[in-house]
mmCIF file with all atom_site columns, C-alpha atoms and ligand atoms in Angstrom:
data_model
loop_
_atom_site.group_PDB
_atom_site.id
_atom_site.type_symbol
_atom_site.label_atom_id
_atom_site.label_alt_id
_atom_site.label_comp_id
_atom_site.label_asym_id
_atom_site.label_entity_id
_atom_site.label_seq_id
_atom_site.pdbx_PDB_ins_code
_atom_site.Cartn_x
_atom_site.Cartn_y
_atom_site.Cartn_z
_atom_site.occupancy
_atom_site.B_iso_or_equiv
_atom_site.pdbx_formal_charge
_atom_site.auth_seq_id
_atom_site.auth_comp_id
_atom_site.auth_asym_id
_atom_site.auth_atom_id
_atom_site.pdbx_PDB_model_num
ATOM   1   C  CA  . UNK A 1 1   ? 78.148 173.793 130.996 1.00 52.00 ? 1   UNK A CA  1
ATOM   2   C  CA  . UNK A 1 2   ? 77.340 173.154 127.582 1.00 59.00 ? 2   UNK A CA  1
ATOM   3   C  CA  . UNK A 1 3   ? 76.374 169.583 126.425 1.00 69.00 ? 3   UNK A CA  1
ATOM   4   C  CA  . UNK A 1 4   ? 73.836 170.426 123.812 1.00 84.00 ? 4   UNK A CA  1
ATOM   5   C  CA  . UNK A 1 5   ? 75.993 169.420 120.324 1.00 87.00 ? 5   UNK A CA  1
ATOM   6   C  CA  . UNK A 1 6   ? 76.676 172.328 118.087 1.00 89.00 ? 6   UNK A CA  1
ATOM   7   C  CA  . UNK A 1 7   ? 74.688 172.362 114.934 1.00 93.00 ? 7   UNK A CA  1
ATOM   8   C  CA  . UNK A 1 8   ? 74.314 174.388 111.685 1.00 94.00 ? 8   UNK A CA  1
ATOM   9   C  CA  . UNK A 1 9   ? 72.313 176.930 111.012 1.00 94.00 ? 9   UNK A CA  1
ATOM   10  C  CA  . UNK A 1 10  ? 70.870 176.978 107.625 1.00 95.00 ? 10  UNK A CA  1
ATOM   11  C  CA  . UNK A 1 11  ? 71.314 180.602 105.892 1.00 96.00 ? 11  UNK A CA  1
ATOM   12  C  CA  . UNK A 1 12  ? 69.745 181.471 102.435 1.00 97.00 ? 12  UNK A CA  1
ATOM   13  C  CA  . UNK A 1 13  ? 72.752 180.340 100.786 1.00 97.00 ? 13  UNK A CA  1
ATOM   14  C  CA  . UNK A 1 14  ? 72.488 176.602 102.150 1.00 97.00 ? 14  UNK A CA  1
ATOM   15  C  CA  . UNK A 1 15  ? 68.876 176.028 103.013 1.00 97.00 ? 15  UNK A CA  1
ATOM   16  C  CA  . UNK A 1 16  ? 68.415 174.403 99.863  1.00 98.00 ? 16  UNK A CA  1
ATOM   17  C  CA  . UNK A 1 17  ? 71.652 171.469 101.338 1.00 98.00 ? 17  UNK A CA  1
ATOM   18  C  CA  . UNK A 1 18  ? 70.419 170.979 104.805 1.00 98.00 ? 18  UNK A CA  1
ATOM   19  C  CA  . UNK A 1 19  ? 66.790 170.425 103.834 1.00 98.00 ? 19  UNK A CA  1
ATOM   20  C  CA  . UNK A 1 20  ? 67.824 168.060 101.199 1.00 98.00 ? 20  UNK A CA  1
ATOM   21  C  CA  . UNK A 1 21  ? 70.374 166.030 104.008 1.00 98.00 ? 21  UNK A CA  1
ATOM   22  C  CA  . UNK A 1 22  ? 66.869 165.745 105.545 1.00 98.00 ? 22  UNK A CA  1
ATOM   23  C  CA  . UNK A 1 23  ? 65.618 163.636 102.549 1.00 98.00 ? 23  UNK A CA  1
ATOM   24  C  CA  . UNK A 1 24  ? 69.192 162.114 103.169 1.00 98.00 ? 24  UNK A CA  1
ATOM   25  C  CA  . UNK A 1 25  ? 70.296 163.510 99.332  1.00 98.00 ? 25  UNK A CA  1
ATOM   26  C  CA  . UNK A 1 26  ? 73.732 165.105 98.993  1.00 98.00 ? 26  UNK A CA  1
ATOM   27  C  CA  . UNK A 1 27  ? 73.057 168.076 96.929  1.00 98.00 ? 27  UNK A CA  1
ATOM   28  C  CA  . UNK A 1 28  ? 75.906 170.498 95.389  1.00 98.00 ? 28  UNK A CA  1
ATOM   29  C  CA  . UNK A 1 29  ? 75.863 173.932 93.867  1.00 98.00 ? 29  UNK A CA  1
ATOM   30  C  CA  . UNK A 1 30  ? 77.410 173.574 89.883  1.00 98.00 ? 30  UNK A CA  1
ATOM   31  C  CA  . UNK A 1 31  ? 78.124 177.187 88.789  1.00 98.00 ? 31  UNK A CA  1
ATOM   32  C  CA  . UNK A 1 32  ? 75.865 177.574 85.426  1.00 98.00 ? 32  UNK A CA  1
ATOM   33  C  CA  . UNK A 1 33  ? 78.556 179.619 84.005  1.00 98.00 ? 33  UNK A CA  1
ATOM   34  C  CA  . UNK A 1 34  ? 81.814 177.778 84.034  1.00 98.00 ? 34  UNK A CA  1
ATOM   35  C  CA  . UNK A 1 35  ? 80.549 174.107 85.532  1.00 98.00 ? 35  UNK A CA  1
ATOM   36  C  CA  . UNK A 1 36  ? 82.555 173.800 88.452  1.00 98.00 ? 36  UNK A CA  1
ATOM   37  C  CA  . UNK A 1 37  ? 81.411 172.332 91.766  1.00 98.00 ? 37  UNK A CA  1
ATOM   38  C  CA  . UNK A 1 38  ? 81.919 174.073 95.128  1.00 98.00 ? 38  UNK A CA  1
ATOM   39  C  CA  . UNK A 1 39  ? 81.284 173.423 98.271  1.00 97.00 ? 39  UNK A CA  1
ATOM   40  C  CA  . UNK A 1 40  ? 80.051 174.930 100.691 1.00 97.00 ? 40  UNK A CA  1
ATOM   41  C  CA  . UNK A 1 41  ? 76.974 176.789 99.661  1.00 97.00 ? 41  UNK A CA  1
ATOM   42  C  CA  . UNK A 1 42  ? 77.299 180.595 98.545  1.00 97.00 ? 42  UNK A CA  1
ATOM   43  C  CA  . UNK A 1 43  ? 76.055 182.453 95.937  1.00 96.00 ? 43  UNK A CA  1
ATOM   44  C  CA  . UNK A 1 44  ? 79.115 183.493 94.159  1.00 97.00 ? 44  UNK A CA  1
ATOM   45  C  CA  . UNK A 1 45  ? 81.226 181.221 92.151  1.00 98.00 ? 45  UNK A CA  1
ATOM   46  C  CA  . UNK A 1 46  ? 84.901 181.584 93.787  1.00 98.00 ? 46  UNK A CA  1
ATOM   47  C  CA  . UNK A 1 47  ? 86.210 180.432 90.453  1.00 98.00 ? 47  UNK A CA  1
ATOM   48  C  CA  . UNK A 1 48  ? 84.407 183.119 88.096  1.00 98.00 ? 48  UNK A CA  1
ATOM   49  C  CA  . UNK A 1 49  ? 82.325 185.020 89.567  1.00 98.00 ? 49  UNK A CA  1
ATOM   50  C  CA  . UNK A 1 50  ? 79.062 184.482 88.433  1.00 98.00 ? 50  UNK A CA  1
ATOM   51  C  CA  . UNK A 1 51  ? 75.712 184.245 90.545  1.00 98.00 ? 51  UNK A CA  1
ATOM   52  C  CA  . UNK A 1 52  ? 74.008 181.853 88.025  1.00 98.00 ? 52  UNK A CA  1
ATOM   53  C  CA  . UNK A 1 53  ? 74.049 177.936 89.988  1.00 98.00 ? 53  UNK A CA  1
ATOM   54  C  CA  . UNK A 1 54  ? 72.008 174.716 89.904  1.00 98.00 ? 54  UNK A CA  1
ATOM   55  C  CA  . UNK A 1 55  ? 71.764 172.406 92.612  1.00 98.00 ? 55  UNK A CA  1
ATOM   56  C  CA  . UNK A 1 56  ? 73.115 168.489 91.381  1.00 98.00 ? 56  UNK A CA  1
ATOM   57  C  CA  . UNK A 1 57  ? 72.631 165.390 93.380  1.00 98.00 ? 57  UNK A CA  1
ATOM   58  C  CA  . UNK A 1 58  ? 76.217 164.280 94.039  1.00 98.00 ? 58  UNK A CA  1
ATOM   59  C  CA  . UNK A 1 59  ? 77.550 160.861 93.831  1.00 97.00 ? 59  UNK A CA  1
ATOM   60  C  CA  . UNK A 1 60  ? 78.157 160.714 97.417  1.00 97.00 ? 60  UNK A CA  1
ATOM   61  C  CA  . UNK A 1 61  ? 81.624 159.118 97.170  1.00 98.00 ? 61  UNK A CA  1
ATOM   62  C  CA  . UNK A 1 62  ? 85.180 160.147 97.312  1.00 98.00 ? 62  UNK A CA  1
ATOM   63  C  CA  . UNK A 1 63  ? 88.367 159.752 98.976  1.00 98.00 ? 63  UNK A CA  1
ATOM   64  C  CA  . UNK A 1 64  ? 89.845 160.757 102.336 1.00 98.00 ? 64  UNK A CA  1
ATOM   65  C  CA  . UNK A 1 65  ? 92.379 164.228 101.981 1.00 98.00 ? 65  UNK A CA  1
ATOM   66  C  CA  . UNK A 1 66  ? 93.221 164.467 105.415 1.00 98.00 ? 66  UNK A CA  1
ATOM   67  C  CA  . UNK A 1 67  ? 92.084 163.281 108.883 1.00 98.00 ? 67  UNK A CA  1
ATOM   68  C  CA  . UNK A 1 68  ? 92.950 163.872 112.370 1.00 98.00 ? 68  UNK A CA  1
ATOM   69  C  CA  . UNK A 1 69  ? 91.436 161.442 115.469 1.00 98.00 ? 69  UNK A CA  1
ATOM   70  C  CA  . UNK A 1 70  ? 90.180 163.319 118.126 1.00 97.00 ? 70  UNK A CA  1
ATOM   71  C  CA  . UNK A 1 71  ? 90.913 161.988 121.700 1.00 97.00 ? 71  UNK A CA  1
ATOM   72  C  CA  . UNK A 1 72  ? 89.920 164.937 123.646 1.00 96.00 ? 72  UNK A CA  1
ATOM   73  C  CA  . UNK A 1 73  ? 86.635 166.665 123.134 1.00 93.00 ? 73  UNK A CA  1
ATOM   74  C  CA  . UNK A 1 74  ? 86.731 170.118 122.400 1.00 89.00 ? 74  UNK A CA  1
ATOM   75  C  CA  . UNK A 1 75  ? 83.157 170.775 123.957 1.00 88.00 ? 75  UNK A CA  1
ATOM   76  C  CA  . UNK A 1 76  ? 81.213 168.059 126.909 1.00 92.00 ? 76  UNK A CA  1
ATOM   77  C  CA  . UNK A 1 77  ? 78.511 167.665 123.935 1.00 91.00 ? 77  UNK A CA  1
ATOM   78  C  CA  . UNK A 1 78  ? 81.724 165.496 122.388 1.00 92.00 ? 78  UNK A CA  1
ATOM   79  C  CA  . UNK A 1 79  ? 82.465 163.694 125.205 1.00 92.00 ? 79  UNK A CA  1
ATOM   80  C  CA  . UNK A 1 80  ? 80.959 160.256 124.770 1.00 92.00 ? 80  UNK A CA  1
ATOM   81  C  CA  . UNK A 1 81  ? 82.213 160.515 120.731 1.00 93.00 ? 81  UNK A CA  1
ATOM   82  C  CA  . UNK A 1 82  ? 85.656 160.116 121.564 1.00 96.00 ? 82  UNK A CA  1
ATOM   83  C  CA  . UNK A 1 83  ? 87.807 158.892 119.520 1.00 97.00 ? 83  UNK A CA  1
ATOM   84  C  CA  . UNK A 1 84  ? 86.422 159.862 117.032 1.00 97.00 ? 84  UNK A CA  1
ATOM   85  C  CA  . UNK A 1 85  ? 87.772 161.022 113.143 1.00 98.00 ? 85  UNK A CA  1
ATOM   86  C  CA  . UNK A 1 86  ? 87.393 164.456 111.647 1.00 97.00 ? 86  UNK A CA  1
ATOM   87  C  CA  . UNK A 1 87  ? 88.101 164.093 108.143 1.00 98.00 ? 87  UNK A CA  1
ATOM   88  C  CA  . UNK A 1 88  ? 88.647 166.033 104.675 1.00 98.00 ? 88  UNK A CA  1
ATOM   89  C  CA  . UNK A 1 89  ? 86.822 164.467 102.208 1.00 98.00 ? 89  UNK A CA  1
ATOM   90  C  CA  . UNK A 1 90  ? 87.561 164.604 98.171  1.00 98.00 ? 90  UNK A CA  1
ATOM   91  C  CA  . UNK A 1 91  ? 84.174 163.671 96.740  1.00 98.00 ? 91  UNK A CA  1
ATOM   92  C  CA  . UNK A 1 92  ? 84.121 162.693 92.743  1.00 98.00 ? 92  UNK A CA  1
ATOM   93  C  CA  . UNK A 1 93  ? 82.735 166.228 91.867  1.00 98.00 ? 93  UNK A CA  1
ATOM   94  C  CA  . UNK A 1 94  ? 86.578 167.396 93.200  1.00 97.00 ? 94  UNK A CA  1
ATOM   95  C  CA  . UNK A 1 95  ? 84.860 169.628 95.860  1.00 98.00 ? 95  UNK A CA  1
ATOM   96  C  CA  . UNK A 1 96  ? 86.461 168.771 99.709  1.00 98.00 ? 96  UNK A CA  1
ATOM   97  C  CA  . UNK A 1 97  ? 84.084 168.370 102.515 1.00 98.00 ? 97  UNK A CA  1
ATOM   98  C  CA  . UNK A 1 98  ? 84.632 168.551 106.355 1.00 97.00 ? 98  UNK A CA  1
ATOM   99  C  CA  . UNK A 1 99  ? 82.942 165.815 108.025 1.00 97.00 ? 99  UNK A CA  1
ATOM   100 C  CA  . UNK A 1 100 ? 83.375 162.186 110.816 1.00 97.00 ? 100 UNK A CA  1
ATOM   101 C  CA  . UNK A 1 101 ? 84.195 158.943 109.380 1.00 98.00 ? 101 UNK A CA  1
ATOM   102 C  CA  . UNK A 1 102 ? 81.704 156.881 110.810 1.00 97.00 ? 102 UNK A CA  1
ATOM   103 C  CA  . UNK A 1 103 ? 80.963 152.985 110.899 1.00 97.00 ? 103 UNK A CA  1
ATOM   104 C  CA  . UNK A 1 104 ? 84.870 152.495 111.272 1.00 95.00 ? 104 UNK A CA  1
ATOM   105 C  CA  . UNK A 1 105 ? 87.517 152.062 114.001 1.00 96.00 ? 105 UNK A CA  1
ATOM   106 C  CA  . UNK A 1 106 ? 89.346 154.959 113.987 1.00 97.00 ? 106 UNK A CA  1
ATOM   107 C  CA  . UNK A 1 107 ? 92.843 153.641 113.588 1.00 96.00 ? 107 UNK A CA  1
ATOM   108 C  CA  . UNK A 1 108 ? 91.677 151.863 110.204 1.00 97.00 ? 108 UNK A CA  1
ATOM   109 C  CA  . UNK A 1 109 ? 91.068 155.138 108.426 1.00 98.00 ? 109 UNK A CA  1
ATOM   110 C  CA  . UNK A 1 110 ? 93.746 156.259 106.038 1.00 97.00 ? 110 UNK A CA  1
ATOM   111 C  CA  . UNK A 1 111 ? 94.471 158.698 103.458 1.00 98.00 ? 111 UNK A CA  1
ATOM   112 C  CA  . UNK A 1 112 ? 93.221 157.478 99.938  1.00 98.00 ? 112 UNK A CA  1
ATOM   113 C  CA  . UNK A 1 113 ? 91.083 155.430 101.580 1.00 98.00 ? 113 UNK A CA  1
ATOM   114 C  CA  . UNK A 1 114 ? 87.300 155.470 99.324  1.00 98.00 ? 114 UNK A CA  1
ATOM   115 C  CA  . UNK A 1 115 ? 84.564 156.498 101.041 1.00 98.00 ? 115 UNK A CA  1
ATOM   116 C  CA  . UNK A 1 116 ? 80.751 157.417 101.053 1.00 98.00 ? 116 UNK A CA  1
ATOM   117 C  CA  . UNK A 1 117 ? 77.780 158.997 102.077 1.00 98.00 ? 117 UNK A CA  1
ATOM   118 C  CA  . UNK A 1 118 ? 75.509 157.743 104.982 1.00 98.00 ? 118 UNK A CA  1
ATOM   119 C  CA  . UNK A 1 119 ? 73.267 161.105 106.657 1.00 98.00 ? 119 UNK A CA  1
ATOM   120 C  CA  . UNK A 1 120 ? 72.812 160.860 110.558 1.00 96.00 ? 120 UNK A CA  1
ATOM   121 C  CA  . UNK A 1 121 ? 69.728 162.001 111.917 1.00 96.00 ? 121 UNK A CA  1
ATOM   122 C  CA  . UNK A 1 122 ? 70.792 164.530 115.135 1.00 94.00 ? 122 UNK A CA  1
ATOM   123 C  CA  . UNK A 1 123 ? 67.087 166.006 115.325 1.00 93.00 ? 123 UNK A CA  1
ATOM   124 C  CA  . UNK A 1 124 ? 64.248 166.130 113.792 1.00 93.00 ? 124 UNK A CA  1
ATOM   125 C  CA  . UNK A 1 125 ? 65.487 169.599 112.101 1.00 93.00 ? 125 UNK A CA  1
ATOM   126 C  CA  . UNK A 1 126 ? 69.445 168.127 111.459 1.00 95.00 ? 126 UNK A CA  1
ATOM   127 C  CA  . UNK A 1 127 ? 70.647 165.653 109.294 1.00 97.00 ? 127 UNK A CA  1
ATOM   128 C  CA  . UNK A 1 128 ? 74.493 165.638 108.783 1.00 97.00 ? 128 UNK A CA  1
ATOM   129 C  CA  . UNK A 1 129 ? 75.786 164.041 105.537 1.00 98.00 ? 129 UNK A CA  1
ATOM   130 C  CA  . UNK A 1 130 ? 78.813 162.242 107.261 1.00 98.00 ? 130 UNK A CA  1
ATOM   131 C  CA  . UNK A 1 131 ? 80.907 159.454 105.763 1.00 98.00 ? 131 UNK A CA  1
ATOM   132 C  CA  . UNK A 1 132 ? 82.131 155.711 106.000 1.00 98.00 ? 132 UNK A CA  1
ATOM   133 C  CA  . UNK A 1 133 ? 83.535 153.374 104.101 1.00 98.00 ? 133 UNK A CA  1
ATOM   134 C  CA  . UNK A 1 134 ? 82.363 152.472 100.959 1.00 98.00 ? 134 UNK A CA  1
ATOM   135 C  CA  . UNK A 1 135 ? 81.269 149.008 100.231 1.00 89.00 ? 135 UNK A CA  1
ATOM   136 C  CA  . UNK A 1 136 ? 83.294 147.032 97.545  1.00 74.00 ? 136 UNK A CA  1
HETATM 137 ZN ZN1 . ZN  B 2 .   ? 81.921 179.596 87.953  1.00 52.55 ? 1   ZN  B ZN1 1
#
Protein backbone atom coordinates (compact mmCIF):
# COMPACT_ATOMS: atom_id res chain seq x y z
CA UNK A 1 0.00 0.00 0.00
CA UNK A 2 0.96 3.32 -0.89
CA UNK A 3 1.12 6.11 1.79
CA UNK A 4 4.04 8.06 0.50
CA UNK A 5 2.06 11.52 -0.91
CA UNK A 6 2.34 12.01 -4.60
CA UNK A 7 4.58 14.81 -5.62
CA UNK A 8 5.77 16.66 -8.78
CA UNK A 9 8.39 16.08 -10.69
CA UNK A 10 10.13 19.05 -11.98
CA UNK A 11 10.78 18.77 -15.96
CA UNK A 12 12.85 21.41 -17.94
CA UNK A 13 9.84 23.29 -18.58
CA UNK A 14 9.03 23.95 -14.73
CA UNK A 15 12.28 23.61 -12.88
CA UNK A 16 12.63 27.17 -12.92
CA UNK A 17 8.64 27.20 -10.61
CA UNK A 18 9.36 24.47 -8.21
CA UNK A 19 12.82 25.72 -7.25
CA UNK A 20 11.50 29.13 -6.82
CA UNK A 21 8.26 27.59 -4.44
CA UNK A 22 11.41 26.52 -2.54
CA UNK A 23 12.39 30.20 -1.89
CA UNK A 24 8.51 30.28 -1.26
CA UNK A 25 8.17 32.90 -4.57
CA UNK A 26 5.29 32.29 -6.97
CA UNK A 27 6.89 32.65 -10.27
CA UNK A 28 4.89 32.71 -13.79
CA UNK A 29 5.94 32.35 -17.38
CA UNK A 30 4.76 35.94 -19.41
CA UNK A 31 5.07 35.10 -23.14
CA UNK A 32 7.68 37.92 -24.49
CA UNK A 33 5.74 38.05 -27.59
CA UNK A 34 2.14 38.81 -26.90
CA UNK A 35 2.30 39.35 -22.78
CA UNK A 36 0.00 36.89 -21.65
CA UNK A 37 0.41 34.76 -18.52
CA UNK A 38 0.01 30.96 -18.49
CA UNK A 39 0.15 28.57 -16.27
CA UNK A 40 1.47 25.77 -16.04
CA UNK A 41 5.00 25.86 -17.27
CA UNK A 42 5.74 24.96 -21.08
CA UNK A 43 7.66 26.36 -23.56
CA UNK A 44 5.15 27.29 -26.09
CA UNK A 45 2.75 30.08 -25.72
CA UNK A 46 -0.87 28.34 -26.21
CA UNK A 47 -2.08 31.76 -27.19
CA UNK A 48 0.56 32.57 -30.10
CA UNK A 49 2.89 30.43 -30.43
CA UNK A 50 6.01 31.80 -29.66
CA UNK A 51 8.97 30.19 -27.56
CA UNK A 52 10.27 33.62 -26.32
CA UNK A 53 9.07 33.83 -22.11
CA UNK A 54 10.24 35.55 -18.92
CA UNK A 55 9.64 34.34 -15.62
CA UNK A 56 7.49 37.28 -13.30
CA UNK A 57 6.98 37.08 -9.62
CA UNK A 58 3.19 36.92 -9.33
CA UNK A 59 1.08 38.73 -6.92
CA UNK A 60 0.10 35.65 -5.23
CA UNK A 61 -3.62 36.53 -4.94
CA UNK A 62 -6.80 35.77 -6.67
CA UNK A 63 -10.14 34.40 -6.38
CA UNK A 64 -11.65 30.93 -6.00
CA UNK A 65 -13.19 29.45 -9.74
CA UNK A 66 -14.29 26.31 -8.51
CA UNK A 67 -13.83 23.91 -5.55
CA UNK A 68 -14.87 20.55 -4.59
CA UNK A 69 -14.32 19.10 -0.67
CA UNK A 70 -12.91 15.91 -0.63
CA UNK A 71 -14.30 13.42 2.01
CA UNK A 72 -12.81 10.32 0.75
CA UNK A 73 -9.16 10.04 -0.07
CA UNK A 74 -8.32 8.98 -3.34
CA UNK A 75 -4.87 7.43 -2.19
CA UNK A 76 -3.97 6.26 2.01
CA UNK A 77 -1.17 9.14 1.63
CA UNK A 78 -4.64 11.44 1.84
CA UNK A 79 -6.09 9.84 4.51
CA UNK A 80 -5.44 11.96 7.57
CA UNK A 81 -6.19 15.30 5.08
CA UNK A 82 -9.69 14.65 4.90
CA UNK A 83 -11.86 16.95 4.37
CA UNK A 84 -10.03 18.69 2.73
CA UNK A 85 -10.66 21.46 -0.47
CA UNK A 86 -9.29 21.09 -3.96
CA UNK A 87 -9.72 24.30 -5.53
CA UNK A 88 -9.42 26.35 -8.96
CA UNK A 89 -7.80 29.33 -8.36
CA UNK A 90 -8.08 32.75 -10.61
CA UNK A 91 -4.90 34.58 -9.62
CA UNK A 92 -4.69 38.54 -10.72
CA UNK A 93 -2.39 37.62 -13.73
CA UNK A 94 -5.94 35.75 -15.08
CA UNK A 95 -4.00 32.40 -15.21
CA UNK A 96 -6.14 29.41 -13.06
CA UNK A 97 -4.22 27.25 -10.75
CA UNK A 98 -5.09 23.80 -9.20
CA UNK A 99 -4.31 23.74 -5.66
CA UNK A 100 -5.90 23.08 -1.40
CA UNK A 101 -7.35 25.89 0.40
CA UNK A 102 -5.61 25.74 3.48
CA UNK A 103 -5.87 27.60 6.97
CA UNK A 104 -9.79 27.38 6.52
CA UNK A 105 -12.72 25.12 7.50
CA UNK A 106 -13.76 23.64 4.59
CA UNK A 107 -17.42 24.51 4.57
CA UNK A 108 -16.40 28.37 4.74
CA UNK A 109 -14.83 28.34 1.30
CA UNK A 110 -16.89 29.77 -1.49
CA UNK A 111 -16.73 30.79 -4.96
CA UNK A 112 -15.47 34.50 -5.31
CA UNK A 113 -14.08 34.15 -2.24
CA UNK A 114 -10.20 36.23 -2.36
CA UNK A 115 -7.48 34.33 -1.66
CA UNK A 116 -3.58 34.01 -1.42
CA UNK A 117 -0.43 32.45 -1.46
CA UNK A 118 1.16 30.62 1.59
CA UNK A 119 3.98 27.59 0.18
CA UNK A 120 3.97 24.33 2.38
CA UNK A 121 7.09 22.70 2.90
CA UNK A 122 6.37 18.62 2.05
CA UNK A 123 10.29 17.86 1.89
CA UNK A 124 13.21 19.24 1.80
CA UNK A 125 13.04 18.97 -2.24
CA UNK A 126 8.93 20.11 -2.36
CA UNK A 127 7.37 23.16 -1.66
CA UNK A 128 3.71 23.47 -2.91
CA UNK A 129 2.40 27.04 -3.48
CA UNK A 130 -1.14 26.31 -1.95
CA UNK A 131 -3.70 28.90 -0.89
CA UNK A 132 -5.83 30.49 2.02
CA UNK A 133 -7.57 33.24 2.69
CA UNK A 134 -6.35 36.46 2.24
CA UNK A 135 -6.09 38.83 5.08
CA UNK A 136 -8.26 42.06 4.90
ZN1 LIG B 1 2.09 34.51 -26.56
Amino acid sequence: MDTQRPLPKPDQDSVAYWEAARRHELLLQQCSACNKFRFYPRCICPYCFSDKFEWRQAAGRGTVYSFTIIHRAPFPAFRDKVPYVLALIELTEGVRMMTNILECEPNMVEIGMPVEVTFEDVTEEVTLPQFRPAKA
